[in-house]
Amino acid sequence: MKVMVIGSGGREHAMVWALRRSAQVNEVLAAPGSAGMAREARCLPVAADDVDGLAALARQEQPDLVLVGPELPLTLGVVDRLQAAGIPAFGPTAACARLEGSKHFAKQFMEKYRIPTAASRTVASLEEGFQALEAFGLPVVVKADGLAAGKGVTVAPTRAEAEAALRQIFEARVFGPAGDRVVIEECLAGEEASVLALCDGRTAAPLLPAQDHKRVFDNDEGPNTGGMGAYAPAPAVTPEIMRRVQQEILDPVMAGMAKEGTPYHGVLYAGLMLTSDGPKVIEFNCRFGDPETQAVLPLLASDLSDLALACVKGQLAGRTVEWKPGAAVCVVLAAPGYPASYPKGLAITGLTEAELIPEITVWHAGTDWQDGRWVTQGGRVLNVVARAETLAQAVNRAYQAANRIQFKGMHYRRDIAQRALVAGAQAAR
């Protein structure tokens, strides 16, 4: 079986890694892939947002299955194009991907199908935004409507900060067309969690719950990022909460999308706040989360290619997703300055030494191989992932490996999974 992965980041490297472990898969292609992925996949120089190029590449290579990693090609309709070419593609169509591509659309959809989420209002100008703030207490959340690489959300504790966020979007145009509209919403209180589900148009099968760490610094301080680390399973998502997520969120999305005439296939990512009233949706993503995927896939015992094909063919119902015991932790090593501007080309050392630690995998999120050495090429540079029997062991192992890697100005959060560890210790008393 020949499988192609679209994308070039750490999430896609994790997908390639999982697919290479399938007995059914004898070749993995990556478009465009990366130097880090080249050890496990044949990389082809077609950009992830080049829908025409990807469709032509698929027609040439004739893969048995294509898995789409990033959100942009999904919203641009790459799955529609691949389907039209007769290529099985794991991911939602452009119509379904609006759940991620437009926060306004997602809010309307949730309201229509009574999916629990924060109260909100969509505005199209600075003046409208200032007026809308009057209807919300503090803190308040300001979100660019379109795709902003995980950085389009501001949780503003003061009115001044909320107004500044609106000015950045509408006047400074920091997110370009993604900020033509803004969703202003109430700030929900509780524990955050991520539930990713495999979907076949009718059935949604949740994967292990995970928890992301969005802020750049420890103790959830600093600006939002694309994600600084994650762990799975997240104990805050109890079996009872997962039952409610299934019944109140995942199933209604599947039924609503089918009713709209756009059945949902692929991965549905529900970013949740576990409030005192139950789980509520913060956001939907329409693909594997990054970095949650890097924590979830090491625990997957089932065959990823087999599950993805079942989703494409509408044959997921009745299948059981099998898991390995234990926990997994992903620590993101970032370039100096990230999530703002950052330098490139910084020499990386210690990768071989880090991977000598048992159950450690290092996935490349933003690197390149130049002049016989690894160098930084992105903001999120490396994903250090550990699997162990317990969460505490996985945390210790991940940081032991991270400490062996170096590049100038490297920074990473040192509190990944700490909330879960503290809660677990308190519960054991």
Tab-separated table of C-alpha atoms in Angstrom:
chain	number	residue	atom	x	y	z
A	1	MET	CA	0.000	0.000	0.000
A	2	LYS	CA	1.366	3.428	-0.988
A	3	VAL	CA	0.300	6.297	1.299
A	4	MET	CA	0.902	10.036	0.867
A	5	VAL	CA	0.959	12.587	3.684
A	6	ILE	CA	0.431	16.267	2.890
A	7	GLY	CA	2.394	18.647	5.115
A	8	SER	CA	5.856	19.306	6.511
A	9	GLY	CA	5.624	19.809	10.285
A	10	GLY	CA	5.977	17.768	13.445
A	11	ARG	CA	2.398	16.519	13.219
A	12	GLU	CA	3.009	15.181	9.719
A	13	HIS	CA	6.289	13.599	10.832
A	14	ALA	CA	4.320	11.787	13.547
A	15	MET	CA	1.783	10.633	10.946
A	16	VAL	CA	4.582	9.329	8.711
A	17	TRP	CA	6.087	7.518	11.707
A	18	ALA	CA	2.768	5.846	12.532
A	19	LEU	CA	2.111	4.833	8.926
A	20	ARG	CA	5.582	3.322	8.559
A	21	ARG	CA	4.667	0.937	11.362
A	22	SER	CA	1.714	-0.465	9.455
A	23	ALA	CA	2.090	-3.948	8.007
A	24	GLN	CA	-0.098	-2.791	5.097
A	25	VAL	CA	2.086	0.174	4.114
A	26	ASN	CA	5.174	-0.432	2.015
A	27	GLU	CA	5.841	3.167	0.930
A	28	VAL	CA	5.113	6.584	2.417
A	29	LEU	CA	5.297	9.786	0.377
A	30	ALA	CA	5.347	13.263	1.907
A	31	ALA	CA	4.454	16.481	0.103
A	32	PRO	CA	6.451	18.546	0.629
A	33	GLY	CA	7.795	16.693	3.669
A	34	SER	CA	11.014	17.793	5.324
A	35	ALA	CA	14.620	16.789	5.788
A	36	GLY	CA	13.633	15.140	9.052
A	37	MET	CA	10.919	13.080	7.373
A	38	ALA	CA	13.227	12.034	4.541
A	39	ARG	CA	14.578	9.208	6.697
A	40	GLU	CA	11.127	7.561	6.651
A	41	ALA	CA	9.342	8.952	3.590
A	42	ARG	CA	10.022	9.890	-0.026
A	43	CYS	CA	9.636	13.661	0.010
A	44	LEU	CA	8.202	15.400	-3.042
A	45	PRO	CA	8.638	19.181	-3.502
A	46	VAL	CA	5.002	20.254	-3.766
A	47	ALA	CA	3.792	22.838	-1.251
A	48	ALA	CA	0.934	21.900	1.069
A	49	ASP	CA	-1.167	24.843	-0.178
A	50	ASP	CA	-0.577	24.084	-3.885
A	51	VAL	CA	-3.874	22.305	-4.498
A	52	ASP	CA	-3.348	22.031	-8.257
A	53	GLY	CA	0.156	20.673	-7.759
A	54	LEU	CA	-0.982	18.166	-5.139
A	55	ALA	CA	-3.783	16.900	-7.363
A	56	ALA	CA	-1.349	16.486	-10.263
A	57	LEU	CA	1.152	14.727	-7.985
A	58	ALA	CA	-1.518	12.312	-6.757
A	59	ARG	CA	-2.584	11.514	-10.304
A	60	GLN	CA	1.061	10.795	-11.148
A	61	GLU	CA	1.906	8.715	-8.069
A	62	GLN	CA	-1.518	7.041	-7.659
A	63	PRO	CA	-1.317	6.538	-3.874
A	64	ASP	CA	-3.819	4.166	-2.320
A	65	LEU	CA	-4.553	6.762	0.358
A	66	VAL	CA	-3.762	10.437	1.053
A	67	LEU	CA	-3.793	11.900	4.563
A	68	VAL	CA	-3.962	15.692	4.853
A	69	GLY	CA	-2.092	17.243	7.776
A	70	PRO	CA	-2.522	21.059	7.803
A	71	GLU	CA	-5.735	23.044	7.780
A	72	LEU	CA	-5.017	25.361	4.836
A	73	PRO	CA	-5.165	22.757	2.036
A	74	LEU	CA	-8.391	21.411	3.559
A	75	THR	CA	-10.065	24.815	3.441
A	76	LEU	CA	-8.745	25.261	-0.118
A	77	GLY	CA	-10.515	22.073	-1.183
A	78	VAL	CA	-7.677	19.605	-1.668
A	79	VAL	CA	-9.887	16.681	-0.600
A	80	ASP	CA	-12.525	17.709	-3.167
A	81	ARG	CA	-9.856	17.773	-5.873
A	82	LEU	CA	-8.403	14.392	-4.872
A	83	GLN	CA	-11.833	12.797	-4.748
A	84	ALA	CA	-12.584	14.144	-8.221
A	85	ALA	CA	-9.371	12.464	-9.417
A	86	GLY	CA	-10.435	9.146	-7.868
A	87	ILE	CA	-7.799	9.277	-5.097
A	88	PRO	CA	-8.987	8.170	-1.614
A	89	ALA	CA	-8.356	11.158	0.687
A	90	PHE	CA	-8.600	11.200	4.476
A	91	GLY	CA	-9.920	14.610	5.467
A	92	PRO	CA	-13.031	16.783	5.227
A	93	THR	CA	-14.173	18.580	2.094
A	94	ALA	CA	-13.914	22.371	1.884
A	95	ALA	CA	-17.563	22.706	2.915
A	96	CYS	CA	-16.908	20.757	6.114
A	97	ALA	CA	-13.560	22.464	6.759
A	98	ARG	CA	-15.424	25.744	7.268
A	99	LEU	CA	-15.818	24.552	10.855
A	100	GLU	CA	-12.175	25.519	11.245
A	101	GLY	CA	-11.762	28.016	8.441
A	102	SER	CA	-14.418	30.377	9.832
A	103	LYS	CA	-15.096	30.758	13.531
A	104	HIS	CA	-18.266	32.649	12.619
A	105	PHE	CA	-19.517	29.684	10.586
A	106	ALA	CA	-18.655	27.324	13.446
A	107	LYS	CA	-20.614	29.463	15.904
A	108	GLN	CA	-23.639	29.538	13.624
A	109	PHE	CA	-23.442	25.770	13.144
A	110	MET	CA	-23.208	25.138	16.885
A	111	GLU	CA	-26.136	27.409	17.594
A	112	LYS	CA	-28.242	25.699	14.928
A	113	TYR	CA	-27.528	22.205	16.229
A	114	ARG	CA	-27.478	23.155	19.922
A	115	ILE	CA	-23.870	22.249	20.564
A	116	PRO	CA	-22.632	23.785	23.850
A	117	THR	CA	-20.230	26.687	23.364
A	118	ALA	CA	-19.515	30.197	24.655
A	119	ALA	CA	-21.910	33.059	23.947
A	120	SER	CA	-20.509	35.217	21.151
A	121	ARG	CA	-21.022	38.006	18.646
A	122	THR	CA	-19.398	38.471	15.246
A	123	VAL	CA	-18.302	41.965	14.170
A	124	ALA	CA	-16.911	43.350	10.920
A	125	SER	CA	-15.372	46.667	12.008
A	126	LEU	CA	-13.484	48.283	14.853
A	127	GLU	CA	-16.511	50.352	15.844
A	128	GLU	CA	-18.758	47.291	15.922
A	129	GLY	CA	-16.150	45.532	18.025
A	130	PHE	CA	-15.998	48.310	20.612
A	131	GLN	CA	-19.796	48.278	20.838
A	132	ALA	CA	-19.936	44.495	21.181
A	133	LEU	CA	-17.507	44.547	24.093
A	134	GLU	CA	-20.209	46.235	26.155
A	135	ALA	CA	-22.225	42.998	26.139
A	136	PHE	CA	-19.430	40.914	27.668
A	137	GLY	CA	-17.776	40.823	31.042
A	138	LEU	CA	-14.053	40.505	31.652
A	139	PRO	CA	-11.966	38.678	30.728
A	140	VAL	CA	-13.240	38.517	27.155
A	141	VAL	CA	-11.988	36.530	24.159
A	142	VAL	CA	-11.202	38.147	20.791
A	143	LYS	CA	-10.768	35.813	17.800
A	144	ALA	CA	-9.893	36.478	14.185
A	145	ASP	CA	-12.538	34.725	12.096
A	146	GLY	CA	-10.206	32.978	9.664
A	147	LEU	CA	-7.079	30.840	9.844
A	148	ALA	CA	-4.254	32.404	11.837
A	149	ALA	CA	-1.889	29.486	12.542
A	150	GLY	CA	-3.150	29.145	16.100
A	151	LYS	CA	-2.229	32.742	16.957
A	152	GLY	CA	-5.477	34.588	16.214
A	153	VAL	CA	-6.934	34.383	19.729
A	154	THR	CA	-6.507	36.922	22.523
A	155	VAL	CA	-7.830	36.332	26.027
A	156	ALA	CA	-8.092	39.914	27.264
A	157	PRO	CA	-8.367	40.473	31.033
A	158	THR	CA	-9.034	44.214	30.611
A	159	ARG	CA	-11.100	46.375	28.276
A	160	ALA	CA	-7.926	48.119	27.119
A	161	GLU	CA	-6.337	44.823	26.065
A	162	ALA	CA	-9.504	43.768	24.241
A	163	GLU	CA	-9.559	47.074	22.344
A	164	ALA	CA	-5.854	46.693	21.544
A	165	ALA	CA	-6.507	43.219	20.122
A	166	LEU	CA	-9.288	44.607	17.931
A	167	ARG	CA	-7.018	47.405	16.693
A	168	GLN	CA	-4.313	44.876	15.824
A	169	ILE	CA	-6.787	42.898	13.736
A	170	PHE	CA	-8.809	45.665	12.066
A	171	GLU	CA	-6.254	48.498	11.808
A	172	ALA	CA	-2.804	46.833	11.791
A	173	ARG	CA	-4.227	43.893	9.789
A	174	VAL	CA	-1.861	41.483	11.532
A	175	PHE	CA	-3.878	38.511	10.267
A	176	GLY	CA	-4.737	39.956	6.858
A	177	PRO	CA	-8.046	38.710	5.368
A	178	ALA	CA	-8.425	36.253	8.258
A	179	GLY	CA	-9.294	39.312	10.332
A	180	ASP	CA	-12.021	40.717	8.076
A	181	ARG	CA	-14.422	39.564	10.762
A	182	VAL	CA	-13.877	39.016	14.471
A	183	VAL	CA	-15.703	36.787	16.915
A	184	ILE	CA	-15.999	38.224	20.404
A	185	GLU	CA	-17.054	35.730	23.041
A	186	GLU	CA	-17.412	35.147	26.741
A	187	CYS	CA	-14.387	33.664	28.479
A	188	LEU	CA	-15.210	30.201	29.736
A	189	ALA	CA	-13.719	28.945	33.003
A	190	GLY	CA	-12.451	25.443	33.640
A	191	GLU	CA	-9.870	22.934	32.487
A	192	GLU	CA	-9.028	22.814	28.783
A	193	ALA	CA	-8.834	19.547	26.870
A	194	SER	CA	-8.697	18.296	23.292
A	195	VAL	CA	-10.707	15.400	21.923
A	196	LEU	CA	-9.841	14.227	18.417
A	197	ALA	CA	-12.292	11.892	16.720
A	198	LEU	CA	-12.079	9.770	13.589
A	199	CYS	CA	-15.140	10.341	11.403
A	200	ASP	CA	-16.618	8.382	8.481
A	201	GLY	CA	-19.586	10.590	7.568
A	202	ARG	CA	-21.919	8.983	10.120
A	203	THR	CA	-19.804	7.740	13.024
A	204	ALA	CA	-17.347	9.639	15.234
A	205	ALA	CA	-14.863	7.503	17.191
A	206	PRO	CA	-12.947	9.567	19.761
A	207	LEU	CA	-9.232	9.046	20.304
A	208	LEU	CA	-7.556	9.374	23.695
A	209	PRO	CA	-8.190	12.822	25.196
A	210	ALA	CA	-5.190	15.125	25.275
A	211	GLN	CA	-4.270	18.485	26.751
A	212	ASP	CA	-2.382	21.165	24.821
A	213	HIS	CA	-0.347	24.045	26.290
A	214	LYS	CA	-1.017	27.103	24.127
A	215	ARG	CA	0.773	29.931	25.932
A	216	VAL	CA	4.465	30.293	25.208
A	217	PHE	CA	5.710	30.417	28.817
A	218	ASP	CA	5.274	28.332	31.962
A	219	ASN	CA	2.149	28.815	34.072
A	220	ASP	CA	0.193	29.738	30.937
A	221	GLU	CA	1.860	33.122	30.582
A	222	GLY	CA	2.740	35.047	27.443
A	223	PRO	CA	1.080	35.068	24.004
A	224	ASN	CA	-0.727	32.175	22.380
A	225	THR	CA	1.256	29.893	20.104
A	226	GLY	CA	0.516	26.970	17.824
A	227	GLY	CA	1.120	24.771	20.878
A	228	MET	CA	4.135	24.295	23.158
A	229	GLY	CA	3.462	20.734	24.235
A	230	ALA	CA	0.810	18.163	24.994
A	231	TYR	CA	0.169	14.921	26.827
A	232	ALA	CA	-2.269	12.032	26.612
A	233	PRO	CA	-4.419	10.684	28.038
A	234	ALA	CA	-5.728	13.742	29.911
A	235	PRO	CA	-7.243	12.495	33.207
A	236	ALA	CA	-9.486	15.576	33.436
A	237	VAL	CA	-11.604	14.004	30.674
A	238	THR	CA	-13.293	11.334	32.752
A	239	PRO	CA	-15.384	8.556	31.208
A	240	GLU	CA	-18.521	10.532	32.128
A	241	ILE	CA	-17.200	13.681	30.449
A	242	MET	CA	-16.230	11.672	27.375
A	243	ARG	CA	-19.762	10.261	27.238
A	244	ARG	CA	-21.134	13.811	27.238
A	245	VAL	CA	-18.632	14.918	24.588
A	246	GLN	CA	-19.820	12.073	22.392
A	247	GLN	CA	-23.528	12.727	22.907
A	248	GLU	CA	-23.576	16.534	23.100
A	249	ILE	CA	-20.796	17.470	20.663
A	250	LEU	CA	-19.431	14.763	18.349
A	251	ASP	CA	-22.702	13.068	17.445
A	252	PRO	CA	-24.548	16.367	16.803
A	253	VAL	CA	-21.729	17.538	14.519
A	254	MET	CA	-21.936	14.345	12.507
A	255	ALA	CA	-25.725	14.513	12.292
A	256	GLY	CA	-25.705	18.235	11.491
A	257	MET	CA	-23.113	17.939	8.742
A	258	ALA	CA	-25.004	15.049	7.185
A	259	LYS	CA	-28.237	17.040	7.349
A	260	GLU	CA	-26.499	19.946	5.601
A	261	GLY	CA	-25.587	17.587	2.776
A	262	THR	CA	-21.879	17.651	3.623
A	263	PRO	CA	-21.082	14.453	5.565
A	264	TYR	CA	-17.910	14.801	7.599
A	265	HIS	CA	-14.974	12.451	6.937
A	266	GLY	CA	-11.512	12.647	8.496
A	267	VAL	CA	-10.511	13.977	11.903
A	268	LEU	CA	-12.704	16.303	13.931
A	269	TYR	CA	-10.811	18.105	16.696
A	270	ALA	CA	-12.929	19.519	19.496
A	271	GLY	CA	-11.061	22.024	21.649
A	272	LEU	CA	-12.995	21.960	24.911
A	273	MET	CA	-13.431	23.836	28.143
A	274	LEU	CA	-14.589	21.565	30.947
A	275	THR	CA	-16.894	24.009	32.710
A	276	SER	CA	-19.064	23.510	35.781
A	277	ASP	CA	-21.975	23.089	33.340
A	278	GLY	CA	-20.176	20.403	31.356
A	279	PRO	CA	-17.902	20.372	28.301
A	280	LYS	CA	-18.228	23.318	25.925
A	281	VAL	CA	-16.542	23.851	22.553
A	282	ILE	CA	-13.865	26.542	22.385
A	283	GLU	CA	-13.036	25.765	18.764
A	284	PHE	CA	-13.208	23.087	16.124
A	285	ASN	CA	-10.260	22.021	14.015
A	286	CYS	CA	-10.746	19.790	10.995
A	287	ARG	CA	-7.545	17.770	11.160
A	288	PHE	CA	-5.136	16.165	13.586
A	289	GLY	CA	-4.101	18.707	16.216
A	290	ASP	CA	-0.527	19.872	16.551
A	291	PRO	CA	1.007	18.999	19.045
A	292	GLU	CA	-1.760	16.746	20.437
A	293	THR	CA	-1.226	14.236	17.635
A	294	GLN	CA	2.386	13.820	18.684
A	295	ALA	CA	1.188	12.685	22.127
A	296	VAL	CA	-1.714	10.531	20.919
A	297	LEU	CA	-0.218	8.533	18.028
A	298	PRO	CA	2.565	6.878	20.091
A	299	LEU	CA	-0.200	5.267	22.161
A	300	LEU	CA	-2.226	4.024	19.176
A	301	ALA	CA	-2.113	0.223	18.879
A	302	SER	CA	-4.506	0.055	15.918
A	303	ASP	CA	-3.282	0.525	12.355
A	304	LEU	CA	-3.597	4.200	11.358
A	305	SER	CA	-3.827	3.436	7.635
A	306	ASP	CA	-6.596	0.895	8.262
A	307	LEU	CA	-8.611	3.348	10.372
A	308	ALA	CA	-8.134	6.166	7.858
A	309	LEU	CA	-9.346	3.977	4.987
A	310	ALA	CA	-12.387	2.960	7.050
A	311	CYS	CA	-13.200	6.652	7.503
A	312	VAL	CA	-12.877	7.334	3.784
A	313	LYS	CA	-15.120	4.378	2.908
A	314	GLY	CA	-17.753	5.045	5.595
A	315	GLN	CA	-16.916	1.782	7.387
A	316	LEU	CA	-15.921	2.939	10.859
A	317	ALA	CA	-19.061	1.833	12.698
A	318	GLY	CA	-18.467	-1.165	14.946
A	319	ARG	CA	-14.678	-0.885	14.829
A	320	THR	CA	-12.704	-0.614	18.058
A	321	VAL	CA	-9.705	1.690	18.324
A	322	GLU	CA	-7.035	-0.148	20.341
A	323	TRP	CA	-4.544	1.603	22.632
A	324	LYS	CA	-1.223	0.824	24.260
A	325	PRO	CA	-1.077	1.238	28.045
A	326	GLY	CA	0.619	4.198	29.671
A	327	ALA	CA	0.987	7.858	28.748
A	328	ALA	CA	2.850	10.012	26.253
A	329	VAL	CA	4.225	13.550	26.499
A	330	CYS	CA	5.341	15.960	23.772
A	331	VAL	CA	7.633	18.899	24.562
A	332	VAL	CA	8.066	21.506	21.815
A	333	LEU	CA	11.521	23.069	21.449
A	334	ALA	CA	11.123	26.562	20.005
A	335	ALA	CA	13.376	29.091	18.301
A	336	PRO	CA	14.350	32.305	20.093
A	337	GLY	CA	11.653	34.928	19.655
A	338	TYR	CA	8.845	32.483	18.822
A	339	PRO	CA	5.869	33.112	18.476
A	340	ALA	CA	7.046	36.492	17.144
A	341	SER	CA	9.866	36.766	14.585
A	342	TYR	CA	12.748	34.340	14.969
A	343	PRO	CA	16.106	33.619	13.309
A	344	LYS	CA	16.759	30.592	11.106
A	345	GLY	CA	19.844	28.516	10.426
A	346	LEU	CA	20.869	27.937	14.056
A	347	ALA	CA	22.952	24.764	14.473
A	348	ILE	CA	21.242	21.961	16.409
A	349	THR	CA	23.202	19.438	18.475
A	350	GLY	CA	22.299	16.489	20.697
A	351	LEU	CA	19.629	14.800	18.566
A	352	THR	CA	21.406	11.435	18.487
A	353	GLU	CA	22.052	11.572	22.226
A	354	ALA	CA	18.405	12.375	22.959
A	355	GLU	CA	17.112	9.471	20.889
A	356	LEU	CA	19.351	7.015	22.768
A	357	ILE	CA	16.920	7.276	25.695
A	358	PRO	CA	14.380	4.414	25.554
A	359	GLU	CA	10.888	5.263	24.252
A	360	ILE	CA	12.011	8.683	23.002
A	361	THR	CA	11.157	9.924	19.522
A	362	VAL	CA	12.203	13.317	18.148
A	363	TRP	CA	10.018	14.624	15.348
A	364	HIS	CA	11.136	17.515	13.162
A	365	ALA	CA	8.736	20.460	13.058
A	366	GLY	CA	10.978	23.177	11.614
A	367	THR	CA	14.466	21.964	10.712
A	368	ASP	CA	16.710	21.588	7.684
A	369	TRP	CA	19.860	19.619	6.880
A	370	GLN	CA	22.581	21.976	5.677
A	371	ASP	CA	26.315	21.394	5.246
A	372	GLY	CA	26.223	18.140	7.182
A	373	ARG	CA	24.331	19.409	10.210
A	374	TRP	CA	20.795	20.030	11.421
A	375	VAL	CA	19.732	23.681	11.614
A	376	THR	CA	16.575	25.487	12.664
A	377	GLN	CA	14.125	26.479	9.958
A	378	GLY	CA	10.895	27.326	11.827
A	379	GLY	CA	9.475	28.694	15.053
A	380	ARG	CA	8.521	25.349	16.528
A	381	VAL	CA	11.691	23.416	15.757
A	382	LEU	CA	11.499	19.958	17.331
A	383	ASN	CA	8.983	17.757	19.137
A	384	VAL	CA	10.509	15.608	21.867
A	385	VAL	CA	8.076	12.783	22.613
A	386	ALA	CA	8.264	10.207	25.393
A	387	ARG	CA	6.087	7.190	26.167
A	388	ALA	CA	6.106	5.460	29.567
A	389	GLU	CA	3.971	3.411	31.943
A	390	THR	CA	2.906	6.496	33.895
A	391	LEU	CA	2.492	10.172	33.078
A	392	ALA	CA	5.161	11.151	35.608
A	393	GLN	CA	7.656	8.786	34.012
A	394	ALA	CA	6.829	10.103	30.543
A	395	VAL	CA	7.329	13.701	31.705
A	396	ASN	CA	10.695	12.918	33.275
A	397	ARG	CA	11.834	11.003	30.208
A	398	ALA	CA	10.779	13.781	27.805
A	399	TYR	CA	12.669	16.458	29.739
A	400	GLN	CA	15.712	14.229	30.107
A	401	ALA	CA	15.802	14.002	26.308
A	402	ALA	CA	15.042	17.701	25.770
A	403	ASN	CA	17.981	18.639	27.984
A	404	ARG	CA	20.355	16.811	25.631
A	405	ILE	CA	19.373	18.972	22.643
A	406	GLN	CA	20.777	22.448	22.130
A	407	PHE	CA	20.603	25.366	19.743
A	408	LYS	CA	21.208	29.035	20.426
A	409	GLY	CA	18.278	30.681	22.197
A	410	MET	CA	16.254	27.449	22.413
A	411	HIS	CA	13.302	27.691	24.783
A	412	TYR	CA	10.550	25.351	25.893
A	413	ARG	CA	7.951	25.074	28.580
A	414	ARG	CA	9.050	23.123	31.627
A	415	ASP	CA	5.581	22.500	33.036
A	416	ILE	CA	3.975	20.224	30.451
A	417	ALA	CA	1.378	18.006	32.220
A	418	GLN	CA	2.093	19.570	35.609
A	419	ARG	CA	-1.576	20.337	36.280
A	420	ALA	CA	-2.436	16.674	35.787
A	421	LEU	CA	0.459	15.526	37.978
A	422	VAL	CA	-0.521	17.921	40.786
A	423	ALA	CA	-4.189	16.909	40.544
A	424	GLY	CA	-3.209	13.255	40.627
A	425	ALA	CA	-1.006	13.743	43.677
A	426	GLN	CA	-3.768	15.606	45.500
A	427	ALA	CA	-6.307	12.907	44.667
A	428	ALA	CA	-3.955	10.221	46.026
A	429	ARG	CA	-3.718	11.883	49.456
